[in-house]
Amino acid sequence: QLQLVESGGGLVQPGGSLRLSCESSGFTLDYYAIGWFRQAPGKEREEVSCISRRGGSINYADSVKGRFTMSRDSTKNTVHLQMNNLKPEDTGVYLCAAALICGTHSGSPYWGQGTQVTVSS
């Protein structure tokens, strides 16, 4: 069974950092474009970042550019999202998803369950 599992969320003060991980069992993440999304209460799901297959390109939402960095660790079949200088508006459930091309994750069946990130003093 193909599964994605997120980890690394938690409670952090404004200005702090967290590193999220998206791990897979059942398939090789390098073969897929991996997207990070966040769902805040009362808001629509937002794409935060996406890394193309084999990491050729990485896209970021304007709201996180310069603060978030996405990367692959192929040896561990894992994709990371390093989040620095966190703001209260970054609060939400962060989910990763796999698809063949960035921008097409809404139609993909491969989503994790999410990890909660709360930025608060």
PDB file of C-alpha atoms in Angstrom:
ATOM      1  CA  GLN A   1       0.000   0.000   0.000  1.00  0.00           C
ATOM      2  CA  LEU A   2       1.344   3.407  -0.959  1.00  0.00           C
ATOM      3  CA  GLN A   3       1.552   5.731   2.028  1.00  0.00           C
ATOM      4  CA  LEU A   4       2.928   9.149   2.884  1.00  0.00           C
ATOM      5  CA  VAL A   5       3.631  10.050   6.494  1.00  0.00           C
ATOM      6  CA  GLU A   6       4.410  13.551   7.726  1.00  0.00           C
ATOM      7  CA  SER A   7       6.293  14.372  10.913  1.00  0.00           C
ATOM      8  CA  GLY A   8       8.070  17.246  12.620  1.00  0.00           C
ATOM      9  CA  GLY A   9       5.196  19.539  13.472  1.00  0.00           C
ATOM     10  CA  GLY A  10       4.716  21.159  16.841  1.00  0.00           C
ATOM     11  CA  LEU A  11       4.289  24.362  18.794  1.00  0.00           C
ATOM     12  CA  VAL A  12       6.855  27.081  18.171  1.00  0.00           C
ATOM     13  CA  GLN A  13       7.151  30.766  19.005  1.00  0.00           C
ATOM     14  CA  PRO A  14       7.137  33.411  16.271  1.00  0.00           C
ATOM     15  CA  GLY A  15      10.569  33.614  14.708  1.00  0.00           C
ATOM     16  CA  GLY A  16      11.290  29.977  15.463  1.00  0.00           C
ATOM     17  CA  SER A  17      11.994  27.063  13.138  1.00  0.00           C
ATOM     18  CA  LEU A  18      10.645  23.620  12.397  1.00  0.00           C
ATOM     19  CA  ARG A  19      11.689  20.919   9.976  1.00  0.00           C
ATOM     20  CA  LEU A  20       8.939  18.797   8.508  1.00  0.00           C
ATOM     21  CA  SER A  21       9.526  15.417   6.925  1.00  0.00           C
ATOM     22  CA  CYS A  22       7.469  13.468   4.420  1.00  0.00           C
ATOM     23  CA  GLU A  23       8.352   9.783   4.261  1.00  0.00           C
ATOM     24  CA  SER A  24       7.061   7.112   1.951  1.00  0.00           C
ATOM     25  CA  SER A  25       6.512   3.430   2.216  1.00  0.00           C
ATOM     26  CA  GLY A  26       5.716   1.555  -0.915  1.00  0.00           C
ATOM     27  CA  PHE A  27       7.148   3.841  -3.570  1.00  0.00           C
ATOM     28  CA  THR A  28      10.217   5.925  -4.399  1.00  0.00           C
ATOM     29  CA  LEU A  29       9.603   9.620  -3.842  1.00  0.00           C
ATOM     30  CA  ASP A  30      12.231  10.606  -6.437  1.00  0.00           C
ATOM     31  CA  TYR A  31       9.836   9.447  -9.155  1.00  0.00           C
ATOM     32  CA  TYR A  32       7.177  11.958  -8.084  1.00  0.00           C
ATOM     33  CA  ALA A  33       6.670  15.663  -7.727  1.00  0.00           C
ATOM     34  CA  ILE A  34       6.105  16.209  -4.016  1.00  0.00           C
ATOM     35  CA  GLY A  35       4.028  19.086  -2.777  1.00  0.00           C
ATOM     36  CA  TRP A  36       3.639  20.542   0.702  1.00  0.00           C
ATOM     37  CA  PHE A  37       0.253  22.029   1.501  1.00  0.00           C
ATOM     38  CA  ARG A  38      -1.255  23.636   4.554  1.00  0.00           C
ATOM     39  CA  GLN A  39      -4.804  23.814   5.816  1.00  0.00           C
ATOM     40  CA  ALA A  40      -5.640  26.535   8.302  1.00  0.00           C
ATOM     41  CA  PRO A  41      -8.978  26.672  10.136  1.00  0.00           C
ATOM     42  CA  GLY A  42     -11.589  28.420   8.037  1.00  0.00           C
ATOM     43  CA  LYS A  43      -9.294  28.740   5.034  1.00  0.00           C
ATOM     44  CA  GLU A  44      -8.830  26.832   1.818  1.00  0.00           C
ATOM     45  CA  ARG A  45      -5.940  24.431   1.468  1.00  0.00           C
ATOM     46  CA  GLU A  46      -2.890  26.281   0.177  1.00  0.00           C
ATOM     47  CA  GLU A  47       0.110  24.937  -1.702  1.00  0.00           C
ATOM     48  CA  VAL A  48       3.250  25.967   0.141  1.00  0.00           C
ATOM     49  CA  SER A  49       5.942  24.399  -1.993  1.00  0.00           C
ATOM     50  CA  CYS A  50       6.535  21.785  -4.645  1.00  0.00           C
ATOM     51  CA  ILE A  51       9.659  19.970  -5.791  1.00  0.00           C
ATOM     52  CA  SER A  52       9.653  18.407  -9.232  1.00  0.00           C
ATOM     53  CA  ARG A  53      10.624  14.858 -10.007  1.00  0.00           C
ATOM     54  CA  ARG A  54      14.312  14.333  -9.292  1.00  0.00           C
ATOM     55  CA  GLY A  55      14.429  17.827  -7.739  1.00  0.00           C
ATOM     56  CA  GLY A  56      15.001  19.772 -10.950  1.00  0.00           C
ATOM     57  CA  SER A  57      12.950  22.726  -9.776  1.00  0.00           C
ATOM     58  CA  ILE A  58      11.306  23.937  -6.601  1.00  0.00           C
ATOM     59  CA  ASN A  59       8.395  26.363  -6.348  1.00  0.00           C
ATOM     60  CA  TYR A  60       7.344  28.345  -3.290  1.00  0.00           C
ATOM     61  CA  ALA A  61       4.273  30.337  -2.426  1.00  0.00           C
ATOM     62  CA  ASP A  62       5.019  34.054  -2.166  1.00  0.00           C
ATOM     63  CA  SER A  63       4.065  33.964   1.500  1.00  0.00           C
ATOM     64  CA  VAL A  64       6.944  31.613   2.366  1.00  0.00           C
ATOM     65  CA  LYS A  65       9.678  32.605  -0.089  1.00  0.00           C
ATOM     66  CA  GLY A  66      12.947  33.264   1.670  1.00  0.00           C
ATOM     67  CA  ARG A  67      11.773  31.481   4.826  1.00  0.00           C
ATOM     68  CA  PHE A  68      10.956  27.915   3.739  1.00  0.00           C
ATOM     69  CA  THR A  69      13.277  25.499   1.955  1.00  0.00           C
ATOM     70  CA  MET A  70      12.260  22.202   0.436  1.00  0.00           C
ATOM     71  CA  SER A  71      14.723  19.397  -0.210  1.00  0.00           C
ATOM     72  CA  ARG A  72      14.986  15.711  -0.985  1.00  0.00           C
ATOM     73  CA  ASP A  73      16.973  13.060   0.855  1.00  0.00           C
ATOM     74  CA  SER A  74      16.946  10.250  -1.662  1.00  0.00           C
ATOM     75  CA  THR A  75      18.955   7.927   0.587  1.00  0.00           C
ATOM     76  CA  LYS A  76      16.120   8.012   3.130  1.00  0.00           C
ATOM     77  CA  ASN A  77      13.271   8.313   0.624  1.00  0.00           C
ATOM     78  CA  THR A  78      12.224  11.487   2.399  1.00  0.00           C
ATOM     79  CA  VAL A  79      11.342  15.058   1.489  1.00  0.00           C
ATOM     80  CA  HIS A  80      11.913  17.856   3.989  1.00  0.00           C
ATOM     81  CA  LEU A  81      10.448  21.292   4.479  1.00  0.00           C
ATOM     82  CA  GLN A  82      12.698  23.537   6.546  1.00  0.00           C
ATOM     83  CA  MET A  83      10.653  26.407   7.940  1.00  0.00           C
ATOM     84  CA  ASN A  84      12.459  29.390   9.423  1.00  0.00           C
ATOM     85  CA  ASN A  85      11.268  32.699  10.844  1.00  0.00           C
ATOM     86  CA  LEU A  86       7.830  31.240  11.417  1.00  0.00           C
ATOM     87  CA  LYS A  87       4.859  33.557  11.744  1.00  0.00           C
ATOM     88  CA  PRO A  88       1.454  33.030  13.386  1.00  0.00           C
ATOM     89  CA  GLU A  89      -0.131  32.958   9.931  1.00  0.00           C
ATOM     90  CA  ASP A  90       1.925  29.833   9.162  1.00  0.00           C
ATOM     91  CA  THR A  91      -0.238  27.905  11.620  1.00  0.00           C
ATOM     92  CA  GLY A  92      -2.123  24.966  10.160  1.00  0.00           C
ATOM     93  CA  VAL A  93      -2.033  21.295   9.296  1.00  0.00           C
ATOM     94  CA  TYR A  94       0.772  20.595   6.850  1.00  0.00           C
ATOM     95  CA  LEU A  95       0.288  17.768   4.392  1.00  0.00           C
ATOM     96  CA  CYS A  96       2.482  16.289   1.701  1.00  0.00           C
ATOM     97  CA  ALA A  97       1.222  14.781  -1.524  1.00  0.00           C
ATOM     98  CA  ALA A  98       2.703  12.995  -4.523  1.00  0.00           C
ATOM     99  CA  ALA A  99       1.858  13.479  -8.181  1.00  0.00           C
ATOM    100  CA  LEU A 100       3.676  13.294 -11.497  1.00  0.00           C
ATOM    101  CA  ILE A 101       3.751  17.059 -12.029  1.00  0.00           C
ATOM    102  CA  CYS A 102       3.650  20.049  -9.699  1.00  0.00           C
ATOM    103  CA  GLY A 103       0.235  21.677  -9.786  1.00  0.00           C
ATOM    104  CA  THR A 104      -1.704  18.447 -10.224  1.00  0.00           C
ATOM    105  CA  HIS A 105      -1.825  17.183  -6.649  1.00  0.00           C
ATOM    106  CA  SER A 106      -5.526  17.905  -6.193  1.00  0.00           C
ATOM    107  CA  GLY A 107      -6.296  14.912  -8.368  1.00  0.00           C
ATOM    108  CA  SER A 108      -3.776  12.597  -6.718  1.00  0.00           C
ATOM    109  CA  PRO A 109      -4.803   9.792  -4.359  1.00  0.00           C
ATOM    110  CA  TYR A 110      -1.444  10.011  -2.571  1.00  0.00           C
ATOM    111  CA  TRP A 111      -1.786  12.281   0.448  1.00  0.00           C
ATOM    112  CA  GLY A 112      -0.486  12.009   3.980  1.00  0.00           C
ATOM    113  CA  GLN A 113      -2.566  12.592   7.089  1.00  0.00           C
ATOM    114  CA  GLY A 114      -0.815  15.815   8.013  1.00  0.00           C
ATOM    115  CA  THR A 115       1.178  17.246  10.906  1.00  0.00           C
ATOM    116  CA  GLN A 116       0.045  20.200  13.006  1.00  0.00           C
ATOM    117  CA  VAL A 117       2.158  23.353  13.091  1.00  0.00           C
ATOM    118  CA  THR A 118       1.209  26.017  15.605  1.00  0.00           C
ATOM    119  CA  VAL A 119       3.068  29.315  15.776  1.00  0.00           C
ATOM    120  CA  SER A 120       2.144  31.213  18.908  1.00  0.00           C
ATOM    121  CA  SER A 121       3.715  33.087  21.765  1.00  0.00           C
TER     122      SER A 121
END
